């Protein structure tokens, strides 16, 4: 609306002068280029956008078009806080849209597994948080899962964060050509030995023994953490540790071919999967599936953050959303 219409009693209004005055005196606007102004702080723009969306009832388009866009994250949270009538509709629409990302058998199998593996477990955590923790520990490429766990249950998040390095070691040790820089950073003895004797880089037996020793310790740490957290109903660390001990004894001082040594690590991996009752065939994912999973996890984490920001959410509605979170809704998606 032109300033003349807003201030009809003023005979002459210099719009450029008004802009300069706002810029100099208030700092709300900044001239980014000649004649081009923008808000000095992104928060101002985000708030006004959120207010416009709430005022004009544009929740449908907000969710449909921007749910997984990071730059719209704060706008979602602000909209949730502005909805004085309650944020139920916003949260339910976000949930429905998020579920559309679970659209392949691999993704559905992962969620089914996380539910079955944690149902009835003894840990004093919400079922959705247990499912989130299970996905974190699984070999799935779920990059956004820790953020969701943190939103659902900070205490469980801290427990999982403490084994993040062990999971990285587990994954890296199982690659055909482990990244030695990665292992040198966490095995001072290996780094020091190679610095004194670079020829060790060509000593496959030496490298393998170092990596496998760290790998085995990481698996033991993971098994112990799983039992302590009590999120699973299928995992027994004594059984897992016993099998690992047997494998290590069988291959102690290994001097076999690279292929034989790699088979040993694959045997450990199979042992791990059996302990988790996890089918490795579920991991034959496309890039699109990995992206869909992480979009789904991000959207669910944002749902929790919006619920926290909302002035009012129906307890019944939220209980239903939380109960369905990280589960497959039959006939949906």
PDB file of C-alpha atoms in Angstrom, residues 168-291:
ATOM      1  CA  UNK A 168      31.725 -44.905  12.997  1.00  0.00           C
ATOM      2  CA  UNK A 169      34.496 -47.410  13.723  1.00  0.00           C
ATOM      3  CA  UNK A 170      32.110 -50.281  13.039  1.00  0.00           C
ATOM      4  CA  UNK A 171      31.104 -48.873   9.655  1.00  0.00           C
ATOM      5  CA  UNK A 172      34.584 -47.816   8.559  1.00  0.00           C
ATOM      6  CA  UNK A 173      36.231 -51.124   9.497  1.00  0.00           C
ATOM      7  CA  UNK A 174      33.793 -52.971   7.257  1.00  0.00           C
ATOM      8  CA  UNK A 175      34.718 -51.088   4.098  1.00  0.00           C
ATOM      9  CA  UNK A 176      36.923 -52.897   1.539  1.00  0.00           C
ATOM     10  CA  UNK A 177      39.674 -50.283   2.002  1.00  0.00           C
ATOM     11  CA  UNK A 178      39.423 -48.694   5.468  1.00  0.00           C
ATOM     12  CA  UNK A 179      40.409 -45.042   5.711  1.00  0.00           C
ATOM     13  CA  UNK A 180      43.751 -45.154   7.532  1.00  0.00           C
ATOM     14  CA  UNK A 181      43.628 -41.429   8.305  1.00  0.00           C
ATOM     15  CA  UNK A 182      40.415 -42.061  10.238  1.00  0.00           C
ATOM     16  CA  UNK A 183      41.993 -44.851  12.281  1.00  0.00           C
ATOM     17  CA  UNK A 184      45.266 -42.966  12.830  1.00  0.00           C
ATOM     18  CA  UNK A 185      43.246 -40.149  14.405  1.00  0.00           C
ATOM     19  CA  UNK A 186      41.777 -42.484  17.012  1.00  0.00           C
ATOM     20  CA  UNK A 187      44.667 -44.959  17.439  1.00  0.00           C
ATOM     21  CA  UNK A 188      47.668 -42.916  18.652  1.00  0.00           C
ATOM     22  CA  UNK A 189      49.881 -46.015  18.633  1.00  0.00           C
ATOM     23  CA  UNK A 190      49.110 -46.651  14.963  1.00  0.00           C
ATOM     24  CA  UNK A 191      49.754 -43.035  14.025  1.00  0.00           C
ATOM     25  CA  UNK A 192      53.029 -42.985  15.961  1.00  0.00           C
ATOM     26  CA  UNK A 193      54.219 -46.305  14.560  1.00  0.00           C
ATOM     27  CA  UNK A 194      53.545 -45.231  10.958  1.00  0.00           C
ATOM     28  CA  UNK A 195      55.227 -41.855  11.505  1.00  0.00           C
ATOM     29  CA  UNK A 196      58.405 -43.670  12.601  1.00  0.00           C
ATOM     30  CA  UNK A 197      58.162 -46.404   9.998  1.00  0.00           C
ATOM     31  CA  UNK A 198      56.143 -45.467   6.869  1.00  0.00           C
ATOM     32  CA  UNK A 199      56.790 -48.952   5.487  1.00  0.00           C
ATOM     33  CA  UNK A 200      54.120 -50.188   7.914  1.00  0.00           C
ATOM     34  CA  UNK A 201      51.534 -48.716   5.542  1.00  0.00           C
ATOM     35  CA  UNK A 202      52.323 -51.648   3.272  1.00  0.00           C
ATOM     36  CA  UNK A 203      52.156 -54.194   6.089  1.00  0.00           C
ATOM     37  CA  UNK A 204      48.629 -55.515   5.644  1.00  0.00           C
ATOM     38  CA  UNK A 205      48.821 -57.830   8.654  1.00  0.00           C
ATOM     39  CA  UNK A 206      49.912 -55.019  10.976  1.00  0.00           C
ATOM     40  CA  UNK A 207      47.205 -52.661   9.727  1.00  0.00           C
ATOM     41  CA  UNK A 208      44.523 -55.314   9.898  1.00  0.00           C
ATOM     42  CA  UNK A 209      45.402 -56.350  13.465  1.00  0.00           C
ATOM     43  CA  UNK A 210      45.260 -52.733  14.619  1.00  0.00           C
ATOM     44  CA  UNK A 211      41.948 -52.047  12.903  1.00  0.00           C
ATOM     45  CA  UNK A 212      40.378 -55.329  13.971  1.00  0.00           C
ATOM     46  CA  UNK A 213      41.354 -54.823  17.626  1.00  0.00           C
ATOM     47  CA  UNK A 214      39.671 -51.422  17.631  1.00  0.00           C
ATOM     48  CA  UNK A 215      36.729 -52.794  15.685  1.00  0.00           C
ATOM     49  CA  UNK A 216      36.169 -55.579  18.219  1.00  0.00           C
ATOM     50  CA  UNK A 217      36.318 -53.128  21.148  1.00  0.00           C
ATOM     51  CA  UNK A 218      33.767 -50.906  19.430  1.00  0.00           C
ATOM     52  CA  UNK A 219      31.363 -53.816  18.977  1.00  0.00           C
ATOM     53  CA  UNK A 220      31.754 -54.749  22.638  1.00  0.00           C
ATOM     54  CA  UNK A 221      31.013 -51.132  23.627  1.00  0.00           C
ATOM     55  CA  UNK A 222      27.911 -51.128  21.453  1.00  0.00           C
ATOM     56  CA  UNK A 223      26.669 -54.409  22.904  1.00  0.00           C
ATOM     57  CA  UNK A 224      27.195 -53.122  26.438  1.00  0.00           C
ATOM     58  CA  UNK A 225      25.427 -49.831  25.692  1.00  0.00           C
ATOM     59  CA  UNK A 226      22.454 -51.620  24.186  1.00  0.00           C
ATOM     60  CA  UNK A 227      21.965 -53.696  27.323  1.00  0.00           C
ATOM     61  CA  UNK A 228      22.370 -50.695  29.621  1.00  0.00           C
ATOM     62  CA  UNK A 229      19.891 -48.558  27.669  1.00  0.00           C
ATOM     63  CA  UNK A 230      17.315 -51.378  27.610  1.00  0.00           C
ATOM     64  CA  UNK A 231      15.726 -50.222  24.386  1.00  0.00           C
ATOM     65  CA  UNK A 232      15.792 -53.614  22.650  1.00  0.00           C
ATOM     66  CA  UNK A 233      13.920 -56.765  23.527  1.00  0.00           C
ATOM     67  CA  UNK A 234      16.048 -58.987  21.250  1.00  0.00           C
ATOM     68  CA  UNK A 235      19.674 -58.273  22.060  1.00  0.00           C
ATOM     69  CA  UNK A 236      21.833 -60.106  24.646  1.00  0.00           C
ATOM     70  CA  UNK A 237      25.378 -58.803  24.984  1.00  0.00           C
ATOM     71  CA  UNK A 238      26.702 -61.987  26.638  1.00  0.00           C
ATOM     72  CA  UNK A 239      25.774 -63.984  23.542  1.00  0.00           C
ATOM     73  CA  UNK A 240      27.235 -61.346  21.252  1.00  0.00           C
ATOM     74  CA  UNK A 241      30.458 -61.048  23.261  1.00  0.00           C
ATOM     75  CA  UNK A 242      30.809 -64.827  23.405  1.00  0.00           C
ATOM     76  CA  UNK A 243      30.566 -65.113  19.635  1.00  0.00           C
ATOM     77  CA  UNK A 244      33.077 -62.309  19.186  1.00  0.00           C
ATOM     78  CA  UNK A 245      35.482 -63.994  21.586  1.00  0.00           C
ATOM     79  CA  UNK A 246      35.184 -67.238  19.616  1.00  0.00           C
ATOM     80  CA  UNK A 247      35.877 -65.410  16.359  1.00  0.00           C
ATOM     81  CA  UNK A 248      38.921 -63.672  17.789  1.00  0.00           C
ATOM     82  CA  UNK A 249      40.340 -66.893  19.258  1.00  0.00           C
ATOM     83  CA  UNK A 250      39.832 -68.671  15.964  1.00  0.00           C
ATOM     84  CA  UNK A 251      41.712 -66.011  14.035  1.00  0.00           C
ATOM     85  CA  UNK A 252      44.287 -64.936  16.623  1.00  0.00           C
ATOM     86  CA  UNK A 253      47.557 -63.825  15.006  1.00  0.00           C
ATOM     87  CA  UNK A 254      45.957 -64.025  11.594  1.00  0.00           C
ATOM     88  CA  UNK A 255      48.392 -64.081   8.676  1.00  0.00           C
ATOM     89  CA  UNK A 256      46.032 -65.115   5.951  1.00  0.00           C
ATOM     90  CA  UNK A 257      45.232 -63.298   2.721  1.00  0.00           C
ATOM     91  CA  UNK A 258      43.502 -59.953   2.665  1.00  0.00           C
ATOM     92  CA  UNK A 259      40.333 -61.650   1.460  1.00  0.00           C
ATOM     93  CA  UNK A 260      40.373 -64.080   4.402  1.00  0.00           C
ATOM     94  CA  UNK A 261      40.874 -61.266   6.883  1.00  0.00           C
ATOM     95  CA  UNK A 262      38.065 -59.277   5.324  1.00  0.00           C
ATOM     96  CA  UNK A 263      35.837 -62.359   5.557  1.00  0.00           C
ATOM     97  CA  UNK A 264      36.550 -62.366   9.288  1.00  0.00           C
ATOM     98  CA  UNK A 265      35.210 -58.841   9.687  1.00  0.00           C
ATOM     99  CA  UNK A 266      32.189 -59.753   7.581  1.00  0.00           C
ATOM    100  CA  UNK A 267      31.617 -62.664   9.983  1.00  0.00           C
ATOM    101  CA  UNK A 268      31.581 -60.203  12.870  1.00  0.00           C
ATOM    102  CA  UNK A 269      29.103 -58.088  10.979  1.00  0.00           C
ATOM    103  CA  UNK A 270      26.826 -61.074  10.396  1.00  0.00           C
ATOM    104  CA  UNK A 271      27.050 -61.851  14.124  1.00  0.00           C
ATOM    105  CA  UNK A 272      26.012 -58.284  14.886  1.00  0.00           C
ATOM    106  CA  UNK A 273      23.067 -58.428  12.519  1.00  0.00           C
ATOM    107  CA  UNK A 274      21.887 -61.719  13.993  1.00  0.00           C
ATOM    108  CA  UNK A 275      22.043 -60.238  17.478  1.00  0.00           C
ATOM    109  CA  UNK A 276      19.925 -57.305  16.289  1.00  0.00           C
ATOM    110  CA  UNK A 277      17.604 -59.535  14.240  1.00  0.00           C
ATOM    111  CA  UNK A 278      18.360 -57.138  11.406  1.00  0.00           C
ATOM    112  CA  UNK A 279      18.198 -58.303   7.786  1.00  0.00           C
ATOM    113  CA  UNK A 280      21.135 -56.817   5.809  1.00  0.00           C
ATOM    114  CA  UNK A 281      19.083 -57.153   2.612  1.00  0.00           C
ATOM    115  CA  UNK A 282      17.151 -54.110   3.833  1.00  0.00           C
ATOM    116  CA  UNK A 283      20.230 -51.958   3.211  1.00  0.00           C
ATOM    117  CA  UNK A 284      20.256 -52.231  -0.568  1.00  0.00           C
ATOM    118  CA  UNK A 285      18.943 -48.684  -0.858  1.00  0.00           C
ATOM    119  CA  UNK A 286      18.946 -46.178  -3.648  1.00  0.00           C
ATOM    120  CA  UNK A 287      20.065 -42.589  -3.117  1.00  0.00           C
ATOM    121  CA  UNK A 288      16.426 -41.549  -3.373  1.00  0.00           C
ATOM    122  CA  UNK A 289      15.503 -43.878  -0.501  1.00  0.00           C
ATOM    123  CA  UNK A 290      18.276 -42.500   1.703  1.00  0.00           C
ATOM    124  CA  UNK A 291      17.034 -38.976   0.957  1.00  0.00           C
TER     125      UNK A 291
END
